[in-house]
Coordinates of C-alpha atoms in Angstrom, one line a residue:
Chain S
M1 CA 0.0 0.0 0.1
N2 CA 1.7 3.2 -1.1
D3 CA 1.4 6.4 0.9
R4 CA -1.5 7.7 -1.2
Y5 CA -3.8 4.9 -0.4
R6 CA -2.8 4.9 3.3
L7 CA -3.7 8.8 3.5
L8 CA -7.1 7.8 1.6
G9 CA -7.5 5.1 4.2
L10 CA -6.9 7.4 7.2
C11 CA -9.3 10.0 5.7
L12 CA -12.1 7.4 5.4
F13 CA -11.6 5.9 9.0
L14 CA -11.4 9.5 10.5
L15 CA -14.8 10.3 8.7
A16 CA -16.2 7.0 10.0
T17 CA -15.1 8.0 13.4
V18 CA -16.8 11.3 13.3
G19 CA -19.9 9.5 12.0
L20 CA -19.9 7.2 15.0
C21 CA -19.5 9.9 17.5
V22 CA -22.5 11.8 15.7
G23 CA -24.4 8.4 15.9
Y24 CA -23.5 7.9 19.5
A25 CA -24.6 11.4 20.4
S26 CA -28.1 10.7 18.7
A27 CA -28.7 7.3 20.1
D28 CA -30.8 6.8 23.1
L29 CA -28.7 4.1 25.1
W30 CA -30.7 4.4 28.3
S31 CA -33.8 2.6 29.4
T32 CA -34.3 5.1 32.3
P33 CA -34.0 9.1 32.0
S34 CA -30.2 9.7 32.1
S35 CA -28.3 13.0 33.0
A36 CA -28.9 14.6 29.5
D37 CA -32.5 13.8 29.8
V38 CA -33.1 15.3 33.3
A39 CA -30.9 18.3 32.6
G40 CA -32.6 18.9 29.2
D41 CA -36.1 18.6 30.3
P42 CA -36.3 18.4 34.1
A43 CA -40.0 18.9 34.3
G44 CA -40.7 16.4 31.7
H45 CA -39.4 13.7 33.8
D46 CA -41.2 14.6 37.2
G47 CA -42.2 11.4 39.0
E48 CA -39.8 9.1 37.0
R49 CA -36.8 7.2 38.2
A50 CA -33.5 8.5 36.8
F51 CA -29.9 7.8 36.9
V52 CA -27.6 10.7 36.8
F53 CA -23.9 11.6 37.1
G54 CA -23.2 15.0 38.6
E55 CA -20.5 17.4 40.2
V56 CA -21.0 18.2 43.8
E57 CA -21.7 22.1 44.3
S58 CA -22.6 22.2 47.9
I59 CA -23.6 20.0 50.8
D60 CA -26.3 20.6 53.6
A61 CA -25.5 18.0 56.2
D62 CA -28.5 19.2 58.4
E63 CA -31.2 18.8 55.6
G64 CA -29.4 15.7 54.1
T65 CA -29.2 17.4 50.6
V66 CA -26.5 17.8 48.0
A67 CA -26.6 20.3 45.2
V68 CA -25.3 18.6 42.1
R69 CA -24.5 20.0 38.7
V70 CA -26.1 17.6 36.2
D71 CA -24.8 18.9 32.6
S72 CA -26.2 22.3 32.4
A73 CA -28.8 22.0 35.4
T74 CA -28.5 22.3 39.0
I75 CA -30.5 19.5 41.0
A76 CA -31.1 19.2 44.8
V77 CA -30.4 15.5 45.7
T78 CA -32.5 14.7 48.8
D79 CA -32.5 11.6 51.1
V80 CA -28.7 11.1 50.8
D81 CA -27.3 8.6 53.3
R82 CA -25.5 10.3 56.2
A83 CA -22.3 8.4 55.7
V84 CA -22.2 9.5 52.1
L85 CA -22.8 13.1 53.0
S86 CA -19.9 13.1 55.5
Q87 CA -17.4 12.1 52.9
L88 CA -18.4 14.5 50.2
E89 CA -16.9 17.9 49.6
P90 CA -17.8 20.7 46.9
G91 CA -15.9 19.5 43.7
G92 CA -16.7 15.9 44.2
S93 CA -18.6 13.7 41.9
L94 CA -21.7 11.6 42.6
Q95 CA -23.9 9.1 40.9
V96 CA -27.5 9.1 41.9
V97 CA -30.4 6.9 41.3
G98 CA -33.8 8.3 42.5
T99 CA -37.2 9.9 41.6
V100 CA -37.3 13.2 39.8
Q101 CA -39.7 15.4 41.9
D102 CA -40.9 19.1 42.3
G103 CA -40.9 19.6 38.5
G104 CA -37.3 18.4 38.2
V105 CA -35.8 20.6 40.8
T106 CA -35.2 17.7 43.3
L107 CA -34.0 14.1 43.0
A108 CA -35.2 11.9 45.9
A109 CA -32.1 9.4 46.1
T110 CA -32.7 5.9 46.5
N111 CA -29.0 4.9 45.9
T112 CA -25.8 6.8 45.4
V113 CA -22.2 6.0 44.5
V114 CA -19.4 8.6 45.3
D115 CA -17.0 8.7 42.3
Y116 CA -14.9 11.6 43.8
R117 CA -15.2 12.7 47.5
G118 CA -13.8 16.0 46.5
P119 CA -11.0 17.7 44.6
G120 CA -8.2 15.5 46.1
D121 CA -9.8 12.5 44.4
R122 CA -10.0 14.3 40.9
L123 CA -6.4 15.4 41.6
F124 CA -5.3 11.8 42.0
V125 CA -7.2 10.6 39.1
Y126 CA -5.9 13.2 36.8
G127 CA -2.3 13.0 38.3
T128 CA -2.2 9.2 37.8
S129 CA -3.6 9.5 34.4
I130 CA -1.0 12.0 33.3
L131 CA 1.8 9.6 34.6
G132 CA 0.4 6.8 32.7
G133 CA 0.0 8.8 29.5
L134 CA 3.7 9.8 30.0
L135 CA 4.7 6.1 30.5
A136 CA 2.9 5.0 27.5
A137 CA 4.2 7.8 25.2
G138 CA 7.8 7.1 26.7
A139 CA 7.6 3.4 25.9
F140 CA 6.2 4.1 22.4
L141 CA 8.9 6.6 21.5
R142 CA 11.7 4.5 22.8
H143 CA 11.0 1.9 20.0
W144 CA 9.3 4.0 17.3
R145 CA 10.3 7.3 15.7
I146 CA 7.7 9.6 14.1
N147 CA 8.3 10.4 10.4
A148 CA 6.1 13.5 10.2
R149 CA 6.8 14.2 6.5
R150 CA 5.6 10.8 5.5
L151 CA 2.9 10.6 8.4
R152 CA 4.1 7.3 9.7
F153 CA 5.9 5.6 12.5
E154 CA 9.2 3.8 12.0
P155 CA 11.2 1.2 14.1
R156 CA 14.2 2.9 15.8
D157 CA 16.3 -0.2 15.2
R158 CA 16.8 -1.8 11.8
G159 CA 14.7 -4.7 10.6
E160 CA 10.9 -5.2 10.4
R161 CA 9.2 -7.1 13.0
Chain X
M1 CA -13.3 4.7 34.3
A2 CA -9.9 3.8 35.9
E3 CA -7.1 6.1 35.6
W4 CA -4.6 5.8 32.7
L5 CA -1.8 4.5 35.1
T6 CA -3.9 1.2 35.8
H7 CA -4.7 0.8 32.2
V8 CA -1.1 1.2 31.1
L9 CA 0.3 -1.1 33.8
I10 CA -2.3 -3.8 33.2
A11 CA -1.8 -3.5 29.5
Y12 CA 2.0 -3.8 30.0
G13 CA 1.5 -7.1 32.0
L14 CA -0.9 -8.6 29.7
F15 CA 1.0 -8.0 26.4
T16 CA 4.4 -8.9 28.1
V17 CA 2.8 -12.4 29.2
C18 CA 1.3 -12.9 25.6
G19 CA 4.7 -12.1 24.2
W20 CA 6.0 -15.2 26.1
Y21 CA 4.0 -17.3 23.7
V22 CA 3.7 -15.0 20.5
D23 CA 6.8 -14.9 18.8
W24 CA 6.5 -11.3 17.1
L25 CA 5.1 -9.7 20.2
D26 CA 8.4 -8.1 21.5
E27 CA 8.9 -5.1 23.5
R28 CA 8.3 -2.8 20.5
W29 CA 4.7 -4.1 20.0
V30 CA 4.0 -4.2 23.6
A31 CA 4.6 -0.4 23.7
V32 CA 2.2 -0.2 20.8
G33 CA -0.4 -2.2 22.8
V34 CA 0.0 0.0 25.8
V35 CA -0.7 3.0 23.8
G36 CA -3.9 1.2 22.7
S37 CA -5.0 0.9 26.4
I38 CA -5.7 4.6 26.5
L39 CA -7.4 5.0 23.1
P40 CA -10.9 4.7 24.5
D41 CA -10.0 7.7 26.8
L42 CA -9.4 10.0 23.8
N43 CA -13.2 10.9 24.7
R44 CA -11.3 13.3 27.1
L45 CA -10.7 15.4 24.0
D46 CA -13.9 16.8 25.3
L47 CA -12.0 18.8 27.7
V48 CA -10.0 20.5 24.9
I49 CA -12.7 20.8 22.0
S50 CA -16.1 20.3 23.8
D51 CA -19.0 18.3 22.5
D52 CA -21.0 21.4 22.3
L53 CA -18.3 23.2 20.0
V54 CA -18.1 20.3 17.7
T55 CA -22.0 20.0 17.7
A56 CA -22.3 23.8 16.8
L57 CA -19.6 23.4 14.0
L58 CA -21.2 20.2 12.4
G59 CA -24.8 21.2 12.9
V60 CA -25.5 17.6 14.3
P61 CA -25.4 16.2 17.6
F62 CA -21.7 15.0 18.4
S63 CA -20.2 13.3 21.5
W64 CA -16.5 12.3 21.9
D65 CA -17.9 9.4 24.3
G66 CA -18.4 7.5 20.9
L67 CA -14.7 6.8 21.1
H68 CA -15.2 4.9 24.4
T69 CA -17.0 2.2 22.7
I70 CA -16.3 -1.2 20.9
G71 CA -16.8 0.7 17.6
G72 CA -14.5 3.6 18.6
V73 CA -11.6 1.3 19.7
T74 CA -12.1 -0.7 16.2
L75 CA -12.0 2.7 14.3
L76 CA -9.1 4.2 16.3
S77 CA -7.0 1.0 16.1
A78 CA -7.6 1.0 12.3
I79 CA -6.4 4.8 12.2
G80 CA -3.6 4.1 14.3
A81 CA -2.6 0.9 12.2
L82 CA -2.5 3.0 9.0
L83 CA 0.2 5.1 10.5
F84 CA 2.7 2.2 10.2
A85 CA 4.8 1.6 7.0
T86 CA 4.3 -1.9 5.9
A87 CA 1.4 -4.4 5.8
R88 CA 2.9 -6.5 8.4
Q89 CA 3.4 -3.9 10.7
R90 CA -0.2 -2.4 10.2
R91 CA -1.7 -6.0 10.9
R92 CA 0.2 -6.2 14.1
A93 CA -0.5 -2.6 14.9
F94 CA -4.2 -3.2 14.5
V95 CA -4.2 -6.4 16.7
V96 CA -2.3 -4.9 19.6
L97 CA -4.1 -1.5 19.4
F98 CA -7.5 -3.2 19.3
V99 CA -6.6 -5.7 22.2
G100 CA -5.2 -2.8 24.3
G101 CA -8.4 -0.8 23.6
L102 CA -10.4 -3.7 24.5
S103 CA -8.6 -4.4 27.8
H104 CA -9.5 -0.7 28.7
L105 CA -13.1 -1.5 28.2
V106 CA -13.0 -4.7 30.1
V107 CA -11.1 -3.1 33.1
D108 CA -13.6 -0.4 33.3
L109 CA -16.7 -2.6 33.2
P110 CA -16.8 -3.9 36.9
Q111 CA -17.0 -0.4 38.4
A112 CA -19.7 0.6 40.9
Y113 CA -22.7 2.2 39.3
A114 CA -25.7 3.5 41.5
D115 CA -28.3 1.7 39.4
G116 CA -26.1 -1.6 40.0
A117 CA -25.7 -2.4 36.3
M118 CA -22.5 -2.2 34.1
L119 CA -22.3 0.4 31.5
T120 CA -22.2 -2.0 28.6
N121 CA -25.1 0.0 27.0
L122 CA -22.3 2.6 26.3
Y123 CA -19.2 0.4 25.8
L124 CA -20.9 -2.0 23.3
F125 CA -22.3 0.8 21.1
P126 CA -23.2 0.4 18.4
L127 CA -23.9 -3.4 19.0
T128 CA -26.4 -3.5 21.9
T129 CA -27.8 -1.7 25.0
W130 CA -27.8 -4.7 27.2
R131 CA -26.7 -4.2 30.8
P132 CA -25.8 -6.9 33.1
P133 CA -25.3 -6.5 36.9
T134 CA -22.0 -5.0 37.9
P135 CA -20.0 -6.4 40.7
G136 CA -19.1 -2.8 41.7
W137 CA -15.5 -3.6 42.5
Y138 CA -14.2 -0.2 42.5
V139 CA -14.5 3.7 41.4
S140 CA -11.7 5.4 39.7
A141 CA -10.4 7.3 42.7
D142 CA -9.9 4.0 44.6
R143 CA -6.1 3.9 45.3
W144 CA -6.0 0.3 45.7
V145 CA -6.7 -0.3 42.0
A146 CA -3.6 1.4 41.0
L147 CA -1.7 -0.6 43.6
V148 CA -2.8 -3.9 42.4
A149 CA -2.2 -2.8 38.9
L150 CA 1.3 -1.7 39.8
A151 CA 2.0 -5.1 41.6
F152 CA 0.8 -7.0 38.6
A153 CA 3.0 -5.1 36.4
L154 CA 6.1 -5.4 38.6
A155 CA 5.6 -9.2 39.0
V156 CA 5.3 -9.7 35.3
F157 CA 8.2 -7.4 34.7
L158 CA 10.3 -9.5 37.2
A159 CA 9.2 -12.7 35.6
D160 CA 10.1 -11.6 32.3
R161 CA 13.4 -10.6 33.3
Y162 CA 14.0 -14.1 34.9
R163 CA 12.8 -15.7 31.6
T164 CA 15.0 -13.8 29.6
R165 CA 18.0 -14.6 31.7
A166 CA 17.0 -18.3 31.9
N167 CA 16.8 -18.4 28.1
R168 CA 20.2 -16.8 27.8
V169 CA 21.7 -19.6 30.1
A170 CA 20.0 -22.4 28.1
R171 CA 20.9 -20.8 24.7
P172 CA 24.3 -19.2 25.2
A173 CA 25.5 -16.9 22.3
S174 CA 27.9 -18.9 20.2

């Protein structure tokens, strides 16, 4: 395969990848209302059971509620377990399954999972991810060099394997 | 999703062990497979060029999360493979990139979700929206996951060095 056909293949697969991301965004992959559904039309899902992922904005330990940013909307999550409340900080990340109430303003939690307790957890995940990315890039570049002119990778030592 | 360090270490261990049985799977292809293990998380491009911006530019809904799927892994592996020079390199690159990407999705599957089911509805796009129960083993911020991955990679690294040394003794250079 010469470079021209390789470039043509690259363009076709890149187009297909964009198409996949468009198809993914357009597909309804959830059997229950998801974050995008609840944030997009909160009142329309009143009384329904929803599963959302959100970022913790504030915690009211006395009331047992957590204000959570779900996509572009802020929703008050009620009935949150005390043990969960005690570990949460603003900047954390929370999954909630619950019933949408009060026209989509609140979500009465039946179950929660804490993804990030606060900014510290987020920092750990981002920090280790950067380290992992550097390790992968370092391992790759140790064995392969980038030929930008011909848009391809070439082995650093001689011989094809 | 688990952080990249875990994905990279697990992929290193997995491909190194496979290399004991597959002749061509040497260090250079292990390195390509390790890169494959972070392909699905290219959906983080959303942090640089947001879904909303691409949607506005294209005029149709767009989500980078489409990359964190079996379909995304297949296409990204094909793109990656086409960046290699020879047909044999492209075939090998596709295999290790695809298996690396698949290992990422498999590692991400048993995480804890509030509704008790795996996110196979997302990861298996465009094949199915089926969702089996999740064992809920971890969330991405659990430190022990990275420690287990590190212990696994270290054990494989030491075993690999031992094997290499044993092979040298068994077949001394003439």
